[in-house]
mmCIF file of C-alpha atoms and ligand atoms in Angstrom:
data_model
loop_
_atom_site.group_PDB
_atom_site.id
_atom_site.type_symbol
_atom_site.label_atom_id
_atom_site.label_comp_id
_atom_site.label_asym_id
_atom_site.label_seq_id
_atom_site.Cartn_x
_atom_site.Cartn_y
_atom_site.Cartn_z
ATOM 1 C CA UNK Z 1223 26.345 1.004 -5.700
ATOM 2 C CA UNK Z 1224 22.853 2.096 -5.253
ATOM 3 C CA UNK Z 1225 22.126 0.963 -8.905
ATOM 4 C CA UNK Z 1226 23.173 -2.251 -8.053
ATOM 5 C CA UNK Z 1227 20.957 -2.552 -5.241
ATOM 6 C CA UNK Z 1228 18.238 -1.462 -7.258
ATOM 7 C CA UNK Z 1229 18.754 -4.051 -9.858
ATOM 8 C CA UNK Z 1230 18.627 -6.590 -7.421
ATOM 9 C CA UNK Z 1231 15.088 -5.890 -6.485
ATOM 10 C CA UNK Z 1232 11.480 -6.996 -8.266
ATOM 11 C CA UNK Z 1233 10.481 -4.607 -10.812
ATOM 12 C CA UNK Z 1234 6.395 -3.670 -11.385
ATOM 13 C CA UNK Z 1235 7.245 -5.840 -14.620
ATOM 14 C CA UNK Z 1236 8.712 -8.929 -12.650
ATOM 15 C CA UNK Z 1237 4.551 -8.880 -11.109
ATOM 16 C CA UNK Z 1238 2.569 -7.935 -13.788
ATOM 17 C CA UNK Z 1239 4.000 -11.166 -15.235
ATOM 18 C CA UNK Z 1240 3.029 -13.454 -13.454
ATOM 19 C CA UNK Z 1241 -0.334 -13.303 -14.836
ATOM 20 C CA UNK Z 1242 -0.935 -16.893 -15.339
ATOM 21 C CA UNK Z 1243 2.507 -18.207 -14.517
ATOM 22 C CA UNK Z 1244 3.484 -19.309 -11.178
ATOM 23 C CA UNK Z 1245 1.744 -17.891 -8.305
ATOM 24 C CA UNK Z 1246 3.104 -14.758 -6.549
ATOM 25 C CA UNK Z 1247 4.065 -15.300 -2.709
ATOM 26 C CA UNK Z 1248 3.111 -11.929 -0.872
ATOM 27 C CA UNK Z 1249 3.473 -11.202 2.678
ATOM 28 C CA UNK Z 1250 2.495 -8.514 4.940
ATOM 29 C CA UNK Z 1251 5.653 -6.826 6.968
ATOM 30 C CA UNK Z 1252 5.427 -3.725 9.368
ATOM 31 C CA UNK Z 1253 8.720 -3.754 11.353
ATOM 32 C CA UNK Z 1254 13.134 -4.195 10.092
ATOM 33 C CA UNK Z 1255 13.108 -7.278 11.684
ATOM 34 C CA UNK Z 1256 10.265 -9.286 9.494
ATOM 35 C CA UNK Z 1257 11.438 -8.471 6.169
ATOM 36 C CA UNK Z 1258 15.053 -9.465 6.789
ATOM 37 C CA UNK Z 1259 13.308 -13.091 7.203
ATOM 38 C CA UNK Z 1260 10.732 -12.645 4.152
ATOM 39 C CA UNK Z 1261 13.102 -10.889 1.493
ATOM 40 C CA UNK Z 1262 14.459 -13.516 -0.122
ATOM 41 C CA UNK Z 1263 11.650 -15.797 -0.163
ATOM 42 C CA UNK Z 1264 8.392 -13.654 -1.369
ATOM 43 C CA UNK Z 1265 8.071 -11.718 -3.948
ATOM 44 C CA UNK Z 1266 6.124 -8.860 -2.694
ATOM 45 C CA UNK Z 1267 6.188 -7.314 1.151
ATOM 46 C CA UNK Z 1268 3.142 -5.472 1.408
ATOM 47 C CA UNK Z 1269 2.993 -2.802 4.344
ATOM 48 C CA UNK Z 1270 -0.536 -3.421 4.902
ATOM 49 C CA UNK Z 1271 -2.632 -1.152 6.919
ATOM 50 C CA UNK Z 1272 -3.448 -4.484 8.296
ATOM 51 C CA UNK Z 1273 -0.555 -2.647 10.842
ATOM 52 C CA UNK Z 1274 -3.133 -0.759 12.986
ATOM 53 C CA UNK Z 1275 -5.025 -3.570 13.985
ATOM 54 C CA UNK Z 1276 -1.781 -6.461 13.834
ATOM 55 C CA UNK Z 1277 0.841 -4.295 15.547
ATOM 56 C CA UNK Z 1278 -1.236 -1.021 17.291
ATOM 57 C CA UNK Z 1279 -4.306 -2.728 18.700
ATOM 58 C CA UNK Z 1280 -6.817 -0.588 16.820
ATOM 59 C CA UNK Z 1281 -10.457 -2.558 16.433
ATOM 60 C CA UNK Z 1282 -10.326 -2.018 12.349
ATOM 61 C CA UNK Z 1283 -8.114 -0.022 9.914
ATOM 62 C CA UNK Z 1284 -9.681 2.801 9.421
ATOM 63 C CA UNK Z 1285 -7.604 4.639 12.315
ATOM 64 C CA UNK Z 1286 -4.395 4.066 10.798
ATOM 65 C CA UNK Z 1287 -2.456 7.275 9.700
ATOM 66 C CA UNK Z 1288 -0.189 8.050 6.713
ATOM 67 C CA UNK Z 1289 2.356 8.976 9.078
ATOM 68 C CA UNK Z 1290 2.140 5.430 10.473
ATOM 69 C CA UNK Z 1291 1.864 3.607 7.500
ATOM 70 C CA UNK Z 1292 5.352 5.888 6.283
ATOM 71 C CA UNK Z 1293 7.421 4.879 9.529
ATOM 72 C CA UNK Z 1294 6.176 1.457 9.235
ATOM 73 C CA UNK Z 1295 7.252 1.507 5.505
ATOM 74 C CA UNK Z 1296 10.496 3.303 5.740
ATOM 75 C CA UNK Z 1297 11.518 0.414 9.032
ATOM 76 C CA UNK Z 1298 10.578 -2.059 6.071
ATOM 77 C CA UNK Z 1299 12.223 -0.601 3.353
ATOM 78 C CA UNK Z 1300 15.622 -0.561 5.285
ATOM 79 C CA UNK Z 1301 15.844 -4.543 5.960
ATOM 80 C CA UNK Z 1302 14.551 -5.305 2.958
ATOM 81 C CA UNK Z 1303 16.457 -5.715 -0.755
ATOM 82 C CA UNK Z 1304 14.914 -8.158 -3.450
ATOM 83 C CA UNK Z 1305 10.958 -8.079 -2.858
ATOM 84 C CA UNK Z 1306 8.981 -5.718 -4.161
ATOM 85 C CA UNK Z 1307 7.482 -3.390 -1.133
ATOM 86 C CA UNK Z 1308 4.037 -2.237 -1.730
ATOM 87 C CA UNK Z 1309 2.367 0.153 1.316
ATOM 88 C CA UNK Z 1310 -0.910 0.252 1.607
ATOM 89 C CA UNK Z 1311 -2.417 3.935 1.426
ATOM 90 C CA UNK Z 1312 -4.625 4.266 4.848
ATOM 91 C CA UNK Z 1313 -8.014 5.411 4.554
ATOM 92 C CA UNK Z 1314 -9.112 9.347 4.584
ATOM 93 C CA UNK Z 1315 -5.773 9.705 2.370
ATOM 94 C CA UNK Z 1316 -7.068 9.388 -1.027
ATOM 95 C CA UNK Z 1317 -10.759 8.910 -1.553
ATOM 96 C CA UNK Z 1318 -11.571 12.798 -1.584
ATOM 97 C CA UNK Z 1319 -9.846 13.338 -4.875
ATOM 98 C CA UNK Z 1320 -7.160 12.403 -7.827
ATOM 99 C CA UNK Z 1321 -4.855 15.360 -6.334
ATOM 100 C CA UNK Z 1322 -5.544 14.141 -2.903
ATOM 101 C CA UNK Z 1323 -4.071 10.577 -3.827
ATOM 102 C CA UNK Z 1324 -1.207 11.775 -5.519
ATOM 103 C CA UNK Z 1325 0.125 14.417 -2.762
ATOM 104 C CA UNK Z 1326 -0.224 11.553 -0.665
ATOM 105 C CA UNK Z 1327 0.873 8.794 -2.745
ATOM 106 C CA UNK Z 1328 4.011 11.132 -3.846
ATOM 107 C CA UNK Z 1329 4.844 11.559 -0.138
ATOM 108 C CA UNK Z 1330 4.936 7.636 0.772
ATOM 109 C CA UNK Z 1331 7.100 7.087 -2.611
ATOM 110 C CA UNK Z 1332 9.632 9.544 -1.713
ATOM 111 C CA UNK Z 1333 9.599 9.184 1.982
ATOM 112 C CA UNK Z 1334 9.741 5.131 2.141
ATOM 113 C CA UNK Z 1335 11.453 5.150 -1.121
ATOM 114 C CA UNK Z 1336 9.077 1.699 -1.693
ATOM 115 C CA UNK Z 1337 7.967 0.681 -5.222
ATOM 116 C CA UNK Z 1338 4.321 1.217 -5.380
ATOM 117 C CA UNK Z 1339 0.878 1.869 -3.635
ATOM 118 C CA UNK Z 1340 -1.828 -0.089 -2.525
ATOM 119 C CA UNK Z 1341 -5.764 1.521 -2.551
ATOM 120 C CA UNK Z 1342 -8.643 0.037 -2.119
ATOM 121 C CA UNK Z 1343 -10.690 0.471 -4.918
ATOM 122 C CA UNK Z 1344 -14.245 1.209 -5.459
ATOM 123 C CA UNK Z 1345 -15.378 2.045 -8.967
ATOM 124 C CA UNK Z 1346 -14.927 5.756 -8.494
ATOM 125 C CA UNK Z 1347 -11.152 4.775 -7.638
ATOM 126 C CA UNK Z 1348 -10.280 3.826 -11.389
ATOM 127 C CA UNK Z 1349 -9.992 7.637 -12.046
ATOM 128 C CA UNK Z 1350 -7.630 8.275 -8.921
ATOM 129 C CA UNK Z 1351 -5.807 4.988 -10.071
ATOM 130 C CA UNK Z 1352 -5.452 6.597 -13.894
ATOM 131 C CA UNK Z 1353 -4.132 10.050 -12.577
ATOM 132 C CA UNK Z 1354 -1.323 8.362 -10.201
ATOM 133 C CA UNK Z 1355 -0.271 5.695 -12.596
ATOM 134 C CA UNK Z 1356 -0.082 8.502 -15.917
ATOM 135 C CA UNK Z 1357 2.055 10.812 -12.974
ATOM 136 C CA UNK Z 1358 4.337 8.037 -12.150
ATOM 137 C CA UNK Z 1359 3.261 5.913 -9.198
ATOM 138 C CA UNK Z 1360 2.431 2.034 -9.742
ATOM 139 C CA UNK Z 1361 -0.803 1.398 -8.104
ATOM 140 C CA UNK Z 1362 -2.195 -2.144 -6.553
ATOM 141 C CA UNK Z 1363 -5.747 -2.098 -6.390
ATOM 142 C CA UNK Z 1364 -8.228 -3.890 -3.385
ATOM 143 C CA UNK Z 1365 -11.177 -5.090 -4.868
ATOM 144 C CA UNK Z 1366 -13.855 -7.594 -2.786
ATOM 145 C CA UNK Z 1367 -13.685 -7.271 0.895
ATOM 146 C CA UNK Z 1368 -12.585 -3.877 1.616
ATOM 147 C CA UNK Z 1369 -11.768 -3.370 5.322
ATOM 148 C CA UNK Z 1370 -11.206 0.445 5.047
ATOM 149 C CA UNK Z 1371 -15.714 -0.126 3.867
ATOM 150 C CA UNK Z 1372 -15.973 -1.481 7.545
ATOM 151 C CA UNK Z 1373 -18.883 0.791 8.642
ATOM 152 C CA UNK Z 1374 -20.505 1.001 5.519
ATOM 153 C CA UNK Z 1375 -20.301 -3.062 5.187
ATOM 154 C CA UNK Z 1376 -21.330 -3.605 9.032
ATOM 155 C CA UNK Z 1377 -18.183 -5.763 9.638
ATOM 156 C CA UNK Z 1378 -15.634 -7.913 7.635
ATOM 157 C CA UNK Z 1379 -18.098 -9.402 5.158
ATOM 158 C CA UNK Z 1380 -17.441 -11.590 2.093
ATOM 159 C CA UNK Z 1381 -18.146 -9.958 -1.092
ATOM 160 C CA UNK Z 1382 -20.259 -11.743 -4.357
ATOM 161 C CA UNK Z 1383 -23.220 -13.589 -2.092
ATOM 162 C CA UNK Z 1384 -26.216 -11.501 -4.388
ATOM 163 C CA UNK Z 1385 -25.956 -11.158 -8.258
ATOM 164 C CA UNK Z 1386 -25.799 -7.300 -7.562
ATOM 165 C CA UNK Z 1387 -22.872 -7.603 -5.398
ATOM 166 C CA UNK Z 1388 -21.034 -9.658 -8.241
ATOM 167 C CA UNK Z 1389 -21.466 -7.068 -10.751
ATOM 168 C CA UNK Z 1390 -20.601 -4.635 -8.862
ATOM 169 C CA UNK Z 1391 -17.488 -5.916 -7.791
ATOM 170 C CA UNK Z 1392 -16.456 -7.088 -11.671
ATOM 171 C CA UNK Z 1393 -17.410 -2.919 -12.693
ATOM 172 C CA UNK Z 1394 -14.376 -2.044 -9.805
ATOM 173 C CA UNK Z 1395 -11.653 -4.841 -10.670
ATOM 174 C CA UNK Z 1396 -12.504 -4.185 -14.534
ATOM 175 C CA UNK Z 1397 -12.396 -0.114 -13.959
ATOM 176 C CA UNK Z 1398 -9.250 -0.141 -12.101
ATOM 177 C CA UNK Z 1399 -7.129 -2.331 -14.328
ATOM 178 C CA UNK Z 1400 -8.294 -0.406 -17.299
ATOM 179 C CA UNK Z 1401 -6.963 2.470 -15.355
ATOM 180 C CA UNK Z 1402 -3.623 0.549 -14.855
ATOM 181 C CA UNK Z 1403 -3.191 -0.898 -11.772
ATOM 182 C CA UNK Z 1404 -0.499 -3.799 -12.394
ATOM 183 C CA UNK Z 1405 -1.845 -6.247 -10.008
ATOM 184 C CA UNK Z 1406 -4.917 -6.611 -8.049
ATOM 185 C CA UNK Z 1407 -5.472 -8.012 -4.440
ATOM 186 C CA UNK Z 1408 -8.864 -9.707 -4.413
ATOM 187 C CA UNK Z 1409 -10.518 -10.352 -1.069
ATOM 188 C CA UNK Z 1410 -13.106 -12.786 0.676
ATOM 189 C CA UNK Z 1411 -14.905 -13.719 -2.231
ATOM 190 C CA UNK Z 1412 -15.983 -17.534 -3.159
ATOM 191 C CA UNK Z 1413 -13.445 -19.727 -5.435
ATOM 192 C CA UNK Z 1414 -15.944 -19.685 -8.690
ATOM 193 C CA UNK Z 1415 -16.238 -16.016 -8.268
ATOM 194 C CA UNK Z 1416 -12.410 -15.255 -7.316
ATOM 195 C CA UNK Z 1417 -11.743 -17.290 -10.864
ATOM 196 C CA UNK Z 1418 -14.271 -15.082 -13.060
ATOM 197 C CA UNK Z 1419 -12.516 -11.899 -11.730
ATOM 198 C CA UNK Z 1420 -9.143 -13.186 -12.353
ATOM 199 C CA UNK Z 1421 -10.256 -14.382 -15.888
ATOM 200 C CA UNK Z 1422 -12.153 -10.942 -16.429
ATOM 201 C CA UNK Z 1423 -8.784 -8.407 -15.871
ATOM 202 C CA UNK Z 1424 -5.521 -8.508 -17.529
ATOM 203 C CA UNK Z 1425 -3.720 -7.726 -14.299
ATOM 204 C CA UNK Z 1426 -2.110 -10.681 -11.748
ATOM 205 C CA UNK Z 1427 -4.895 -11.251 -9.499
ATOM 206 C CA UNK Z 1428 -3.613 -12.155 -5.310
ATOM 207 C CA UNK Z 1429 -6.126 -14.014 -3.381
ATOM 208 C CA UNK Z 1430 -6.516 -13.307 0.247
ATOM 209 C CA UNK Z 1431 -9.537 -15.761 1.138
ATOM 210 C CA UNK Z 1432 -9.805 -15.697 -2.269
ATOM 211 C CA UNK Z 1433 -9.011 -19.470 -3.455
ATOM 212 C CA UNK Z 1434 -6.064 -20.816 -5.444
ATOM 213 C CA UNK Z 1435 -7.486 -19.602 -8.621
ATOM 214 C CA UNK Z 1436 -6.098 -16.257 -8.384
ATOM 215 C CA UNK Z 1437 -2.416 -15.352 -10.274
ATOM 216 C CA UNK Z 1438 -0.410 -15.173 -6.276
ATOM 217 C CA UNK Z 1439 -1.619 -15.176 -2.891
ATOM 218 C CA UNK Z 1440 -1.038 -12.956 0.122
ATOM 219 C CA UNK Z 1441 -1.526 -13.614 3.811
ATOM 220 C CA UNK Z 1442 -0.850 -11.297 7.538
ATOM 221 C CA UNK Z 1443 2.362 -13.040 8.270
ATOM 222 C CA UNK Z 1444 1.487 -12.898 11.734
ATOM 223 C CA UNK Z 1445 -1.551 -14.943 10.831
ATOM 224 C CA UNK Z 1446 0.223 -17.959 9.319
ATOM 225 C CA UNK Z 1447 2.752 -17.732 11.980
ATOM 226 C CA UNK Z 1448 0.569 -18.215 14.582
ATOM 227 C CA UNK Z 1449 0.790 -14.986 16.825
ATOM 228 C CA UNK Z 1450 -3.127 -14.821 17.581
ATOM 229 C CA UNK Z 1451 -5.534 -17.223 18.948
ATOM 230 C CA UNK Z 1452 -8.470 -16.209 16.489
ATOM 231 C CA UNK Z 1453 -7.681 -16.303 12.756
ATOM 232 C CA UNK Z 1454 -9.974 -15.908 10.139
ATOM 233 C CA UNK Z 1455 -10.905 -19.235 8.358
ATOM 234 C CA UNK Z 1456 -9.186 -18.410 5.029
ATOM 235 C CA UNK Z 1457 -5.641 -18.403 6.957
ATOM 236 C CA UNK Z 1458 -3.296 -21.317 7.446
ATOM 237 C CA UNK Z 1459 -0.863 -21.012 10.376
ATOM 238 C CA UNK Z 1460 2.294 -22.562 9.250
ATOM 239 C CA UNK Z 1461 3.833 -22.290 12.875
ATOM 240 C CA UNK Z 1462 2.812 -21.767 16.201
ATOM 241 C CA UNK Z 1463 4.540 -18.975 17.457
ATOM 242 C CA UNK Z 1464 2.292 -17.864 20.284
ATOM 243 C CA UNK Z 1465 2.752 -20.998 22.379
ATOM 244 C CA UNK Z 1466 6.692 -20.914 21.734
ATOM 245 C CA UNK Z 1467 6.524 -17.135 22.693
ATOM 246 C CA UNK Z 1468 4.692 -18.124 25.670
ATOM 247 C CA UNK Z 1469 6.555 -21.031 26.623
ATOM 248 C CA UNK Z 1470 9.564 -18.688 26.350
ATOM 249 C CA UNK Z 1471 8.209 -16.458 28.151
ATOM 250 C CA UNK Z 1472 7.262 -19.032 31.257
ATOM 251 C CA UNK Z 1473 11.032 -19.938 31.148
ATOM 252 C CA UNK Z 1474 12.361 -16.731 31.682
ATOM 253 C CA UNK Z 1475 10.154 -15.945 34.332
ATOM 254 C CA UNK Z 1476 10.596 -19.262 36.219
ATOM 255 C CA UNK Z 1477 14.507 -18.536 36.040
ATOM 256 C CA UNK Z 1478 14.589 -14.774 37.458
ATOM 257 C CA UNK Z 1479 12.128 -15.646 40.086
ATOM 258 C CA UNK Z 1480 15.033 -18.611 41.106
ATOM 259 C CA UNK Z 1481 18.354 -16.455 40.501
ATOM 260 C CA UNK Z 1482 19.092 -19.076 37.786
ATOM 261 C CA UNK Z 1483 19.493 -16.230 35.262
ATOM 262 C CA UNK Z 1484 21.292 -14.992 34.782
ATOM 263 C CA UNK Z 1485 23.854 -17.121 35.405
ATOM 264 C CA UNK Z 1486 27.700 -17.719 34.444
ATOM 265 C CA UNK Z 1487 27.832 -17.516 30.879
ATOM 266 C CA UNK Z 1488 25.166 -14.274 30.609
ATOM 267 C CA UNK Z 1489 27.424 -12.097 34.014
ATOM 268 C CA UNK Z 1490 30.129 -10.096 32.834
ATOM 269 C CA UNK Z 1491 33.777 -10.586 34.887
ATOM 270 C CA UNK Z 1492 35.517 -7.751 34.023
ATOM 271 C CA UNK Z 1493 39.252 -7.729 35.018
ATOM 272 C CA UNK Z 1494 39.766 -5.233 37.456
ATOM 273 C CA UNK Z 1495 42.250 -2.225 36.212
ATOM 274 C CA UNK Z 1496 44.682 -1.015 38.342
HETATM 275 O O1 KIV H 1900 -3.623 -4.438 5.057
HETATM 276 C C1 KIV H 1900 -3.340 -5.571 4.653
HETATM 277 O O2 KIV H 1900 -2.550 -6.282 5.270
HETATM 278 C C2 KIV H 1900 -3.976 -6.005 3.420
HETATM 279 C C3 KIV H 1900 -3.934 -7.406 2.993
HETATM 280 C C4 KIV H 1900 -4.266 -7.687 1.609
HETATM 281 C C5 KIV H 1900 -3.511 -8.496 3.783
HETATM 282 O O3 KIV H 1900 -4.535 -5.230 2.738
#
């Protein structure tokens, strides 16, 4: 039974090949309820710690826990059967160390039962990345825009505007997929540079203000849907959920405030037993 639930899912392999083919569709889930709708239609969730700042309010990531990011994944993991689910590994988990990583790493694995790891990845990373993948633990790097680098970066800033900054981010995308990652989220870099860095690794490549040139893309679902009235400019909303909420919301209050709900068809009438 279980191995035919397994079967049924995306493999590491079913992503590393789509380097070059037709473009991965990855979405960010936190909660059962979203990946019962994505499942069938992405091919990788990602439990991003994009969670402390979409779901818990926090001002950046860098506050989100493992402990979050494993309830968060294990709520995912349960509604979900045929995408591949990816959690992201929150900051202050594994910078400090190889061993760090993998205690950590090994934890979210077994606890969430997902199918890989997401870091982001500065040069030094390539060496944690090496040391997971060798032990067992598929790794997605985070090259570009790293919003766990926050503090350091002063804000969300794009990534490749000097020469300096270009090379530097080619040494971490080329280091890490040497190491082994088997794909690569790229993010908030320009289109010509998003296409050298794709070129440059052997690894799928998923753009998140990034451009089409990279091998899938990836967006905060609650972005495209609509659920906030900022969004950043590389996001398309594909719905407007925040008026319909809203509007929803307006109707349900109008209707208690009158006694129109609820009305017949929501009020029990239980037959009285003698
Ligand atoms: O945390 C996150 O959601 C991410 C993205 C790539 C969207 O890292």
């Amino acid at each position: 039974m279980s191995a035919q639930v397994q079967s049924a899912r995306k493999t590491v392999r079913d992503i590393a090949a789509a380097k070059n083919g037709t473009p991965l569709v990855c979405l960010t889930a936190y909660t059962a309820p979203m990946p019962a709708l994505l499942d069938d239609k992405c091919d990788l969730i990602l439990v991003g710690d994009s969670v402390g700042m979409v779901v818990h309010g926090l001002p950046t990531t860098v506050g989100v826990t493992l402990d979050m990011m494993i309830l968060h994944g294990q709520a995912v993991m349960r509604a979900s059967k045929k995408a591949f689910v990816v959690v992201d590994m929150p900051f202050g988990s594994y910078e400090a160390s190889p061993e760090q990583a993998f205690h950590n790493a090994a934890r979210i694995m077994m606890e969430v039962g997902c199918q890989a790891v997401k870091l982001e990845s500065g040069e030094y990373a390539a060496a944690t990345v090496r040391y997971l993948v060798e032990r067992g633990i598929p790794v997605m790097a985070h090259v570009g825009l790293r919003p766990q680098a926050t503090n350091v970066d002063g804000g969300f800033k794009a990534k490749g505007r000097t020469e300096a900054e270009r090379n530097r981010a080619i040494s971490e995308a080329v280091a890490v997929d040497q190491a082994g990652c088997f794909a690569m989220v790229i993010e908030g870099v320009a289109e010509d540079f998003a296409a050298q860095l794709t070129k440059q690794v052997s690894c799928p490549t998923v753009g998140i203000g990034a451009s089409a040139t990279c091998d899938g893309q990836i967006l905060v679902t609650d972005d495209l849907l609509g659920m906030f009235d900022w969004t950043p400019r590389f996001v398309r909303r594909y719905a407007d959920l925040r008026s319909e909420i809203a509007q929803a919301v307006d109707g349900y209050a109008a209707d208690v405030r009158a006694r129109r709900f609820p009305g017949e068809k929501e009020t029990y009438t239980l037959k009285k037993q003698p």
